[in-house]
PDB file of C-alpha atoms in Angstrom:
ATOM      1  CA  UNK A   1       0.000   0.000   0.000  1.00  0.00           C
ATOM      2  CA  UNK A   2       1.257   3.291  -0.707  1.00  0.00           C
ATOM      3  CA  UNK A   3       1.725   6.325   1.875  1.00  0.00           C
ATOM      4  CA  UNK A   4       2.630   9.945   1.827  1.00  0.00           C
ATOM      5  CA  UNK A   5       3.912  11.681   5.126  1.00  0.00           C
ATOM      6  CA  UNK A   6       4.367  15.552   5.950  1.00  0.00           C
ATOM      7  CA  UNK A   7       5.928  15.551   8.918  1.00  0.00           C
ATOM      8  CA  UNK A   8       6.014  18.977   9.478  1.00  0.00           C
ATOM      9  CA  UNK A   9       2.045  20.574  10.246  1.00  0.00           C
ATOM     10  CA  UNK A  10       3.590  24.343   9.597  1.00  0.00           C
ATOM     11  CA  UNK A  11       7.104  25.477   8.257  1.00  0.00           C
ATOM     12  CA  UNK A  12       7.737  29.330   9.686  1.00  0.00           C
ATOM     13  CA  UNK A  13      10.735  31.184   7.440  1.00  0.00           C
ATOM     14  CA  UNK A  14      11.679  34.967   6.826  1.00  0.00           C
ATOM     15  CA  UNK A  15      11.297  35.911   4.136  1.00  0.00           C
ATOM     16  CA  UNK A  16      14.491  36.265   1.357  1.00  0.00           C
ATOM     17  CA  UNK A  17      15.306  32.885   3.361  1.00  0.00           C
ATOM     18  CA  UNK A  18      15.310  29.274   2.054  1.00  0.00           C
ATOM     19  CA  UNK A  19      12.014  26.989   2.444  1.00  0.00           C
ATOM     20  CA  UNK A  20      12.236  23.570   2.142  1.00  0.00           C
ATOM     21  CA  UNK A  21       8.729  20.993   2.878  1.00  0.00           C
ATOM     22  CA  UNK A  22       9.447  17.661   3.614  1.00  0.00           C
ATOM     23  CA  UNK A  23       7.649  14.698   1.981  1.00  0.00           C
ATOM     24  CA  UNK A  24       8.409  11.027   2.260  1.00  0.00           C
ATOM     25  CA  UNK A  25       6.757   8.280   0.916  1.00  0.00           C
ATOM     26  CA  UNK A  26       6.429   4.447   0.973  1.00  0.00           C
ATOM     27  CA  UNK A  27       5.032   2.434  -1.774  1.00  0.00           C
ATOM     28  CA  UNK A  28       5.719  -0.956  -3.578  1.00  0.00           C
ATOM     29  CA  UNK A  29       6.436   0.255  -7.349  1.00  0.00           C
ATOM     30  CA  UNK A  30       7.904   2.987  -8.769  1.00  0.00           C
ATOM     31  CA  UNK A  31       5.980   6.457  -7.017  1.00  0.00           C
ATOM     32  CA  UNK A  32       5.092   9.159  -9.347  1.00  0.00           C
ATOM     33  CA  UNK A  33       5.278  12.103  -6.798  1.00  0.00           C
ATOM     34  CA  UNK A  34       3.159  15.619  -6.950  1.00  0.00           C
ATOM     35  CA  UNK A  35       3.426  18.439  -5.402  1.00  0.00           C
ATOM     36  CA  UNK A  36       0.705  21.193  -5.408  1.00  0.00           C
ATOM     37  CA  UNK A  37      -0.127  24.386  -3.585  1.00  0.00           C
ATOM     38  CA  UNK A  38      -3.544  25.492  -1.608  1.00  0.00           C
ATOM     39  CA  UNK A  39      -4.283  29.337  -1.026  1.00  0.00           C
ATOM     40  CA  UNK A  40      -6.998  30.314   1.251  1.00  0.00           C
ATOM     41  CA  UNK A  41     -10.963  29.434   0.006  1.00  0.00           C
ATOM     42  CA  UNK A  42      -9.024  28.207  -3.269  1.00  0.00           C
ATOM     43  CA  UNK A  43      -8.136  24.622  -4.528  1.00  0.00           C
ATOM     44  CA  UNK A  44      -5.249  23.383  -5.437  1.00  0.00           C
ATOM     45  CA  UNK A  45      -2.508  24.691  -7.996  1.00  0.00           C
ATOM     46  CA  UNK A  46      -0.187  21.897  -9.131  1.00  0.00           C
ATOM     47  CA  UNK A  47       3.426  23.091  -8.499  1.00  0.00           C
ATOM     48  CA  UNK A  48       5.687  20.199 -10.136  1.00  0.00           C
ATOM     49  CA  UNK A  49       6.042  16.557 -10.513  1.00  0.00           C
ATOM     50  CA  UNK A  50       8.764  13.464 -10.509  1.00  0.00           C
ATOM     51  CA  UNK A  51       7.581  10.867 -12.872  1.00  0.00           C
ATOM     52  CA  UNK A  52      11.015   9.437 -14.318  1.00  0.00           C
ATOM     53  CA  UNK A  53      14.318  10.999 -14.945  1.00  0.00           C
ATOM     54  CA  UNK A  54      16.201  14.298 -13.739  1.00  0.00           C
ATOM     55  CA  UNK A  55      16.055  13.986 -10.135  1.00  0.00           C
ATOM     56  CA  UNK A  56      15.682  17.475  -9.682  1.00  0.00           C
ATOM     57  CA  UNK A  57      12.606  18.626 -10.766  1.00  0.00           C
ATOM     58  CA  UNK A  58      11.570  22.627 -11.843  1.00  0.00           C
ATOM     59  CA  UNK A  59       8.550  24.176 -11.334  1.00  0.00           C
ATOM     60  CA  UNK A  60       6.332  27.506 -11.068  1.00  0.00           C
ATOM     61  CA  UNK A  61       6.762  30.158  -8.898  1.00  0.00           C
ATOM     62  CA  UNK A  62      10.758  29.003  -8.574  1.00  0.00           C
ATOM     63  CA  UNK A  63       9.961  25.929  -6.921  1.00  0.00           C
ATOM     64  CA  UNK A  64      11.941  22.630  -7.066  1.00  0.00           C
ATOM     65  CA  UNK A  65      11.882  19.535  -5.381  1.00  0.00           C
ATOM     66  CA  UNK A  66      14.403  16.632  -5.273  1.00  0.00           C
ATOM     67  CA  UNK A  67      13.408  12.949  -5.955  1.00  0.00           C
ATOM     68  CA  UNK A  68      15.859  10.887  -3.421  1.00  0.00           C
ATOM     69  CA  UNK A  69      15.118   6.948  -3.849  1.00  0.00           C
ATOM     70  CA  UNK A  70      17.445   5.708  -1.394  1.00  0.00           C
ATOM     71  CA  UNK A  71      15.965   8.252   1.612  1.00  0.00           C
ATOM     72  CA  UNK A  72      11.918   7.922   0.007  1.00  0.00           C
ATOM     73  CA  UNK A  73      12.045  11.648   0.135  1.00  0.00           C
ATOM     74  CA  UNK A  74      10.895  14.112  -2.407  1.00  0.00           C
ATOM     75  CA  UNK A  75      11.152  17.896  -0.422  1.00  0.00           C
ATOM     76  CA  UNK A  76      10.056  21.116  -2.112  1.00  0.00           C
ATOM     77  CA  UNK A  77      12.525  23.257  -1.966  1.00  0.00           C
ATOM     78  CA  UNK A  78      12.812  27.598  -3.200  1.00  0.00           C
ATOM     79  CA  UNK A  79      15.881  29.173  -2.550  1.00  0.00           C
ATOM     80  CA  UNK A  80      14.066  33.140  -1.721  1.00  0.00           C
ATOM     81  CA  UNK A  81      10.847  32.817   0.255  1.00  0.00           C
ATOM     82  CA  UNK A  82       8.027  35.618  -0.462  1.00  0.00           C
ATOM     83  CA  UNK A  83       5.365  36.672   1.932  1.00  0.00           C
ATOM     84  CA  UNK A  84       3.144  35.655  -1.015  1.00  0.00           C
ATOM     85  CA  UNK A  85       4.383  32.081  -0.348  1.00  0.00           C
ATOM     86  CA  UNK A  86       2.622  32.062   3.067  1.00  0.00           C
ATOM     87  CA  UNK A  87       0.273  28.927   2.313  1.00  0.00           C
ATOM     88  CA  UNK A  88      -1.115  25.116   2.437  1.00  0.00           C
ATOM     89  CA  UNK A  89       1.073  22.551   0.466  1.00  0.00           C
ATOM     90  CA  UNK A  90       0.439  18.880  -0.079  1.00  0.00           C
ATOM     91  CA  UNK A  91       2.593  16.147  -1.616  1.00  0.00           C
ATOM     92  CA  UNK A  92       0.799  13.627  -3.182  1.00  0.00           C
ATOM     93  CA  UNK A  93       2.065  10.011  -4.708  1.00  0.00           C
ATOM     94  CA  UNK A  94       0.602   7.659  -6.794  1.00  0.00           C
ATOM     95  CA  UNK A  95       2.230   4.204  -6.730  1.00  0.00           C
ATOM     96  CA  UNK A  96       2.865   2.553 -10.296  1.00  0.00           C
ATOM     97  CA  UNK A  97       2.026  -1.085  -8.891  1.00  0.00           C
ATOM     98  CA  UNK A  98      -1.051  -2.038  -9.970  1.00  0.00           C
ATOM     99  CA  UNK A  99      -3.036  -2.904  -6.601  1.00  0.00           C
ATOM    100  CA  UNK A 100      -3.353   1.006  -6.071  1.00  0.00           C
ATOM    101  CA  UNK A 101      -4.366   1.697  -9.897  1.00  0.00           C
ATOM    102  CA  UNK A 102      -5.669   5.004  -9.927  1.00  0.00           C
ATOM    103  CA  UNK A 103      -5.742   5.994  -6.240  1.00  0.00           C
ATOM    104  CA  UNK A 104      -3.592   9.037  -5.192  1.00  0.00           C
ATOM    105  CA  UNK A 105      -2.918   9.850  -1.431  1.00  0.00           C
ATOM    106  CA  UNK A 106      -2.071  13.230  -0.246  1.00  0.00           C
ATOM    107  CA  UNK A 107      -0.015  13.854   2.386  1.00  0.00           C
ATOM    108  CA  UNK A 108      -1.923  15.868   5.183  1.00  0.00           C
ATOM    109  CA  UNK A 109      -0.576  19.135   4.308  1.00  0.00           C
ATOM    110  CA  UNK A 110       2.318  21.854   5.461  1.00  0.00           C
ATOM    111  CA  UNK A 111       1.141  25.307   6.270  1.00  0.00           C
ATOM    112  CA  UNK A 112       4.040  27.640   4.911  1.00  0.00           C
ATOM    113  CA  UNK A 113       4.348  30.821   6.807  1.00  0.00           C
ATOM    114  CA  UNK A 114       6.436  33.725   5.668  1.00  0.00           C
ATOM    115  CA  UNK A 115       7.339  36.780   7.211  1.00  0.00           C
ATOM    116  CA  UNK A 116       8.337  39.936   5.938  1.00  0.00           C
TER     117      UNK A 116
ATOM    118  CA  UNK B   1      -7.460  29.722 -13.041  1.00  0.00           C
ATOM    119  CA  UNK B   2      -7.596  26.298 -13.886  1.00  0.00           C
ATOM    120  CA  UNK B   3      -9.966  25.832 -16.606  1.00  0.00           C
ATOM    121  CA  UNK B   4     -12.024  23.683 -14.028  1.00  0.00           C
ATOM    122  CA  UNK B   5     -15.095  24.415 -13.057  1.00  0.00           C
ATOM    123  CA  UNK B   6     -17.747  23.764 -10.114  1.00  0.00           C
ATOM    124  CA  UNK B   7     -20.563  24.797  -9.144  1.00  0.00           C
ATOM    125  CA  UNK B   8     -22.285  25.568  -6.649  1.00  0.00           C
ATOM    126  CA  UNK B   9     -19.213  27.186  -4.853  1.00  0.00           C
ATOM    127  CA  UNK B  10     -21.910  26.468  -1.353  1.00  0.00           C
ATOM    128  CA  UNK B  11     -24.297  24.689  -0.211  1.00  0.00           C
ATOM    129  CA  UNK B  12     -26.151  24.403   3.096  1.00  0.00           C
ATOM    130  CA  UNK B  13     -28.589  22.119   3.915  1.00  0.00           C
ATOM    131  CA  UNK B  14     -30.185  19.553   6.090  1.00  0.00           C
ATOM    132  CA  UNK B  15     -29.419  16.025   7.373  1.00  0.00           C
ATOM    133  CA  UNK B  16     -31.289  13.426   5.578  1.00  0.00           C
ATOM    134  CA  UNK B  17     -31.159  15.462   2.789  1.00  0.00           C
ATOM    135  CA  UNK B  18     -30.099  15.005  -1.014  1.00  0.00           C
ATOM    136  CA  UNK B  19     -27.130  17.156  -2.978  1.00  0.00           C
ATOM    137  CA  UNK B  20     -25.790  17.259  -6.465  1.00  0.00           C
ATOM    138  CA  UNK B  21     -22.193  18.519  -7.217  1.00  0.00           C
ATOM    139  CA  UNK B  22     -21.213  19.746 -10.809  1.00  0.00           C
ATOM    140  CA  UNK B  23     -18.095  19.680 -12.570  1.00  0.00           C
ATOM    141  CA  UNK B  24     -16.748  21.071 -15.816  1.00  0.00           C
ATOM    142  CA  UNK B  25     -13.722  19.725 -16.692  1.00  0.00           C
ATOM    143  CA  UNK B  26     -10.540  21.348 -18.974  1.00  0.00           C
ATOM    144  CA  UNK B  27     -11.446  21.654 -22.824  1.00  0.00           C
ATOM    145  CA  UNK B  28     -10.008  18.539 -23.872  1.00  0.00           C
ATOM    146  CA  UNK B  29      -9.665  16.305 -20.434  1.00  0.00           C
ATOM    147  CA  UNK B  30     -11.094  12.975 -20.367  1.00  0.00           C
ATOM    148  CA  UNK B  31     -10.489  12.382 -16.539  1.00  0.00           C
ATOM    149  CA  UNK B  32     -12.436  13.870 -13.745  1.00  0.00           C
ATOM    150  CA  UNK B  33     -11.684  13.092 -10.203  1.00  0.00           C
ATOM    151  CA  UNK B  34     -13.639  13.765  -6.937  1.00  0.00           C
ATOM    152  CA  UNK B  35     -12.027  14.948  -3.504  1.00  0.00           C
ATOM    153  CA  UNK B  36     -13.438  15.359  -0.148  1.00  0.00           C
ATOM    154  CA  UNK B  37     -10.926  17.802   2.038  1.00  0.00           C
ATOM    155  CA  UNK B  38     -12.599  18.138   5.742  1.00  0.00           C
ATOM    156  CA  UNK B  39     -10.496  19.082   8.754  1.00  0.00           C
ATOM    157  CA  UNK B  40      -9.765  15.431  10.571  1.00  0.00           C
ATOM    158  CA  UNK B  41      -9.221  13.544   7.059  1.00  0.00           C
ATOM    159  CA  UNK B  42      -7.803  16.050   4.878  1.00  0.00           C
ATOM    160  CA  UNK B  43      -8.144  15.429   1.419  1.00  0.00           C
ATOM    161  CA  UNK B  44      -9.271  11.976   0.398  1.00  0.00           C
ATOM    162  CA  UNK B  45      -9.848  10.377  -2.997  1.00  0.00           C
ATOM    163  CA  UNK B  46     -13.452   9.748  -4.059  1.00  0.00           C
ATOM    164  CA  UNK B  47     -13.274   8.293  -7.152  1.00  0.00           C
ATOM    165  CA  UNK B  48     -12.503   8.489 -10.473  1.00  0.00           C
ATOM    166  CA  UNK B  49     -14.175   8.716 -13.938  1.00  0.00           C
ATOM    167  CA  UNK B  50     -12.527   8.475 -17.796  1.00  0.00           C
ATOM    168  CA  UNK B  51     -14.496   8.975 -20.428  1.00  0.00           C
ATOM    169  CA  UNK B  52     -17.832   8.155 -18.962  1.00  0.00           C
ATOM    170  CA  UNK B  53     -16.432   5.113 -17.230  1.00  0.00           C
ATOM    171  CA  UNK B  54     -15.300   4.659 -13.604  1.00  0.00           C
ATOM    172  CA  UNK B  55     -12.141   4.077 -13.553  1.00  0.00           C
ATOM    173  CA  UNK B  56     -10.877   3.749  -9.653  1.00  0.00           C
ATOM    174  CA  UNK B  57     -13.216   4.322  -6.325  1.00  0.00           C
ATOM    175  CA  UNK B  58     -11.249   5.407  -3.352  1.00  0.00           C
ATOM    176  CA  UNK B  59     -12.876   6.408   0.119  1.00  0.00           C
ATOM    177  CA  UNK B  60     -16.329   7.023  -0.872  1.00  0.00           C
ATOM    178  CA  UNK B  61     -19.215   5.993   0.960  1.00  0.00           C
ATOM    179  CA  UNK B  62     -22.120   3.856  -0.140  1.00  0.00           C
ATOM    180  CA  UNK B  63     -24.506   7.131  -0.018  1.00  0.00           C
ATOM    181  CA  UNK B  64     -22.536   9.000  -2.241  1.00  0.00           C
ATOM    182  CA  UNK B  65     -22.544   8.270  -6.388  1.00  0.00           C
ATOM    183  CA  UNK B  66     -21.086   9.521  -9.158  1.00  0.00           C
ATOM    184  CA  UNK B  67     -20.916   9.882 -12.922  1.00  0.00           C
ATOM    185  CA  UNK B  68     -19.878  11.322 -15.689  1.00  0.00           C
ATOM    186  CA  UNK B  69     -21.551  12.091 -19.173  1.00  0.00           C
ATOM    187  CA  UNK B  70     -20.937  12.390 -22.488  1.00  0.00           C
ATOM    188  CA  UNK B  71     -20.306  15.603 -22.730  1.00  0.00           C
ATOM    189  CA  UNK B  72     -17.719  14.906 -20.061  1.00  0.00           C
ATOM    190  CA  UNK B  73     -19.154  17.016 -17.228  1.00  0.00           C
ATOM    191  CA  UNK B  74     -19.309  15.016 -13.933  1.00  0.00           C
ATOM    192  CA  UNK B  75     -21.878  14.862 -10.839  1.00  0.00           C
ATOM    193  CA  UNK B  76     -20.868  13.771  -7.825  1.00  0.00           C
ATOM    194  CA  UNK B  77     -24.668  13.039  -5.745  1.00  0.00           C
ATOM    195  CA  UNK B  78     -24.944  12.827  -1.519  1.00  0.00           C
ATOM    196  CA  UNK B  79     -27.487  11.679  -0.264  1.00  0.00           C
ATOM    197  CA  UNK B  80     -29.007  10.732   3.379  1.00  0.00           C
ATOM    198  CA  UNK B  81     -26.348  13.806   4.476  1.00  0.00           C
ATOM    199  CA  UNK B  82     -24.462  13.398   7.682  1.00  0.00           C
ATOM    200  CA  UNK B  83     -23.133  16.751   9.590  1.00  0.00           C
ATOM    201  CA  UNK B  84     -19.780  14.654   9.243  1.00  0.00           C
ATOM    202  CA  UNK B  85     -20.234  15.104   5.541  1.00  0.00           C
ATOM    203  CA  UNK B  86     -19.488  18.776   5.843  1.00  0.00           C
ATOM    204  CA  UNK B  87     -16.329  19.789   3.955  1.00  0.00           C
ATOM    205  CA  UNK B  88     -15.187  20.867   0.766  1.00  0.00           C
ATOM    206  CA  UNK B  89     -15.813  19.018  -2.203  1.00  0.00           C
ATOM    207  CA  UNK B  90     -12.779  19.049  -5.033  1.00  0.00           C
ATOM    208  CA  UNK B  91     -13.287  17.766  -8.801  1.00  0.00           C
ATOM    209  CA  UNK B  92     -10.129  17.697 -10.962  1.00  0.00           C
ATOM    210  CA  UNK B  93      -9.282  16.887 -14.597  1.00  0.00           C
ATOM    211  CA  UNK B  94      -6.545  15.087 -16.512  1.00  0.00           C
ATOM    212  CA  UNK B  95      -5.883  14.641 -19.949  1.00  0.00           C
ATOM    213  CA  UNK B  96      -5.531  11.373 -19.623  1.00  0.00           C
ATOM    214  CA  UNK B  97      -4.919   8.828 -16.675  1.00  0.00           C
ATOM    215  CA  UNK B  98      -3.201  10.485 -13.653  1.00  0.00           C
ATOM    216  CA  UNK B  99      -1.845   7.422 -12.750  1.00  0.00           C
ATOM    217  CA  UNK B 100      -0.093   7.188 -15.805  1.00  0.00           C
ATOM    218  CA  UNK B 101       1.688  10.585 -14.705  1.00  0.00           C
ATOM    219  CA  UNK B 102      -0.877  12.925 -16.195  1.00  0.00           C
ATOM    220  CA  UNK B 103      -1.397  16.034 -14.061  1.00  0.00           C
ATOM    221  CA  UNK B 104      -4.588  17.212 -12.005  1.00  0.00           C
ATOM    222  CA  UNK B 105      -5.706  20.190 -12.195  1.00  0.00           C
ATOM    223  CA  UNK B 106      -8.194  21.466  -9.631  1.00  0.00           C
ATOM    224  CA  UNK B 107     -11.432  23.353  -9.655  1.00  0.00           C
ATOM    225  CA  UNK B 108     -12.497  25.691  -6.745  1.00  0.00           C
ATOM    226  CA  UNK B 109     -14.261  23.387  -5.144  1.00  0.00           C
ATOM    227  CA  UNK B 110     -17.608  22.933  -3.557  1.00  0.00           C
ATOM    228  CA  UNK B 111     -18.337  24.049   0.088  1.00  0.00           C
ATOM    229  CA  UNK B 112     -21.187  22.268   1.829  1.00  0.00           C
ATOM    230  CA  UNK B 113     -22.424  22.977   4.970  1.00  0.00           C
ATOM    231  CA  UNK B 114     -25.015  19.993   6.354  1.00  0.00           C
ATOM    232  CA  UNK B 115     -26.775  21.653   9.356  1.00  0.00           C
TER     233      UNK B 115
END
């Protein structure tokens, strides 16, 4: 069975200062891993996602997260923080085996908050 | 903006009573998915529908249905509502199969309030 884990409920950074959310994961194929971005009374904005290849993965808003087999980890990472970061993000996995065909979890969620 | 859409954006009503949820997906998406976030279980899969066919169920209770039509639009119906069915109620879209690494992308979601 797969499993997503956010082991952090908030993340508090200055802004101009690195963030990094932590995600880990445990699953019995190959994980395709997501990682997407709730603002207040909104849903969710897809940020980036690991499928196969480049470990490091690029997204929007200068996000980028790092697919690490060996630790299960895939942490979103921006180098500059903004106050406009300030917000709910989930990491989400979908295992390739096929006794979880079509069923994503999301982890529970890290509220970001940034301050000027 | 996400090309997805929903409606209504709320919804109040009863216990014991009957809702229907719409969703529009992306010009050109075959998938639609259905979310439930609430407070203790976060967001949980519902279930999933390509091209008019379910494709995967997830968490979804026995009074809740869903389906999708041809024109791809999808409805997502509670029934006998529970105060614990209070939450907010995602659809997303894919091109194709998200579990064949095509990305969701999320509507605004539904807010219902069961007094």
């Amino acid at each position: 069975a797969q499993s997503v884990a956010q082991p952090e409920d908030q993340v508090n950074v200055a802004e101009g200062n690195p963030l990094t959310v932590k995600c880990t994961y445990s699953v019995s194929g190959n994980p395709y891993l997501f990682w997407y971005v709730q603002y207040p009374n909104r849903g969710l904005q897809f940020l980036l996602k690991y499928i196969t290849g480049d470990n490091l993965v690029k997204g929007s808003y200068g996000f980028e997260a790092e697919f690490n087999k060996s630790q299960t980890s895939f942490h979103l990472k921006k180098p500059s923080a903004l106050v406009s970061d300030s917000a709910l993000y989930f990491c989400a996995v979908r295992d390739e085996g096929t006794d979880s065909w079509g069923k994503f979890q999301f982890g529970a969620g890290t509220q970001v908050v940034v301050t000027p | 903006d996400s090309g997805v859409t929903q409606t209504p954006k709320h919804l109040i009503t009863a216990t014991g009573q009957r809702v229907t949820l719409r969703c529009s997906p992306r010009s050109g998406d075959l998938s639609v998915y259905w979310y439930q976030q609430s407070l203790d279980q976060g967001l949980q899969f519902l279930i999933q529908y390509y091209n008019g066919e379910e494709r995967a169920k997830g968490n979804i209770l026995e009074r809740f249905s869903a389906q999708q039509f041809p024109d791809l639009h999808s409805e997502l119906n509670l029934s006998s509502l529970e105060l614990g069915d209070s939450a907010l109620y995602f659809c997303a879209s894919s091109v194709g199969l998200a579990e064949l690494g095509d990305t969701q992308y999320f509507g605004p979601g539904t807010r219902l309030t069961v007094l």
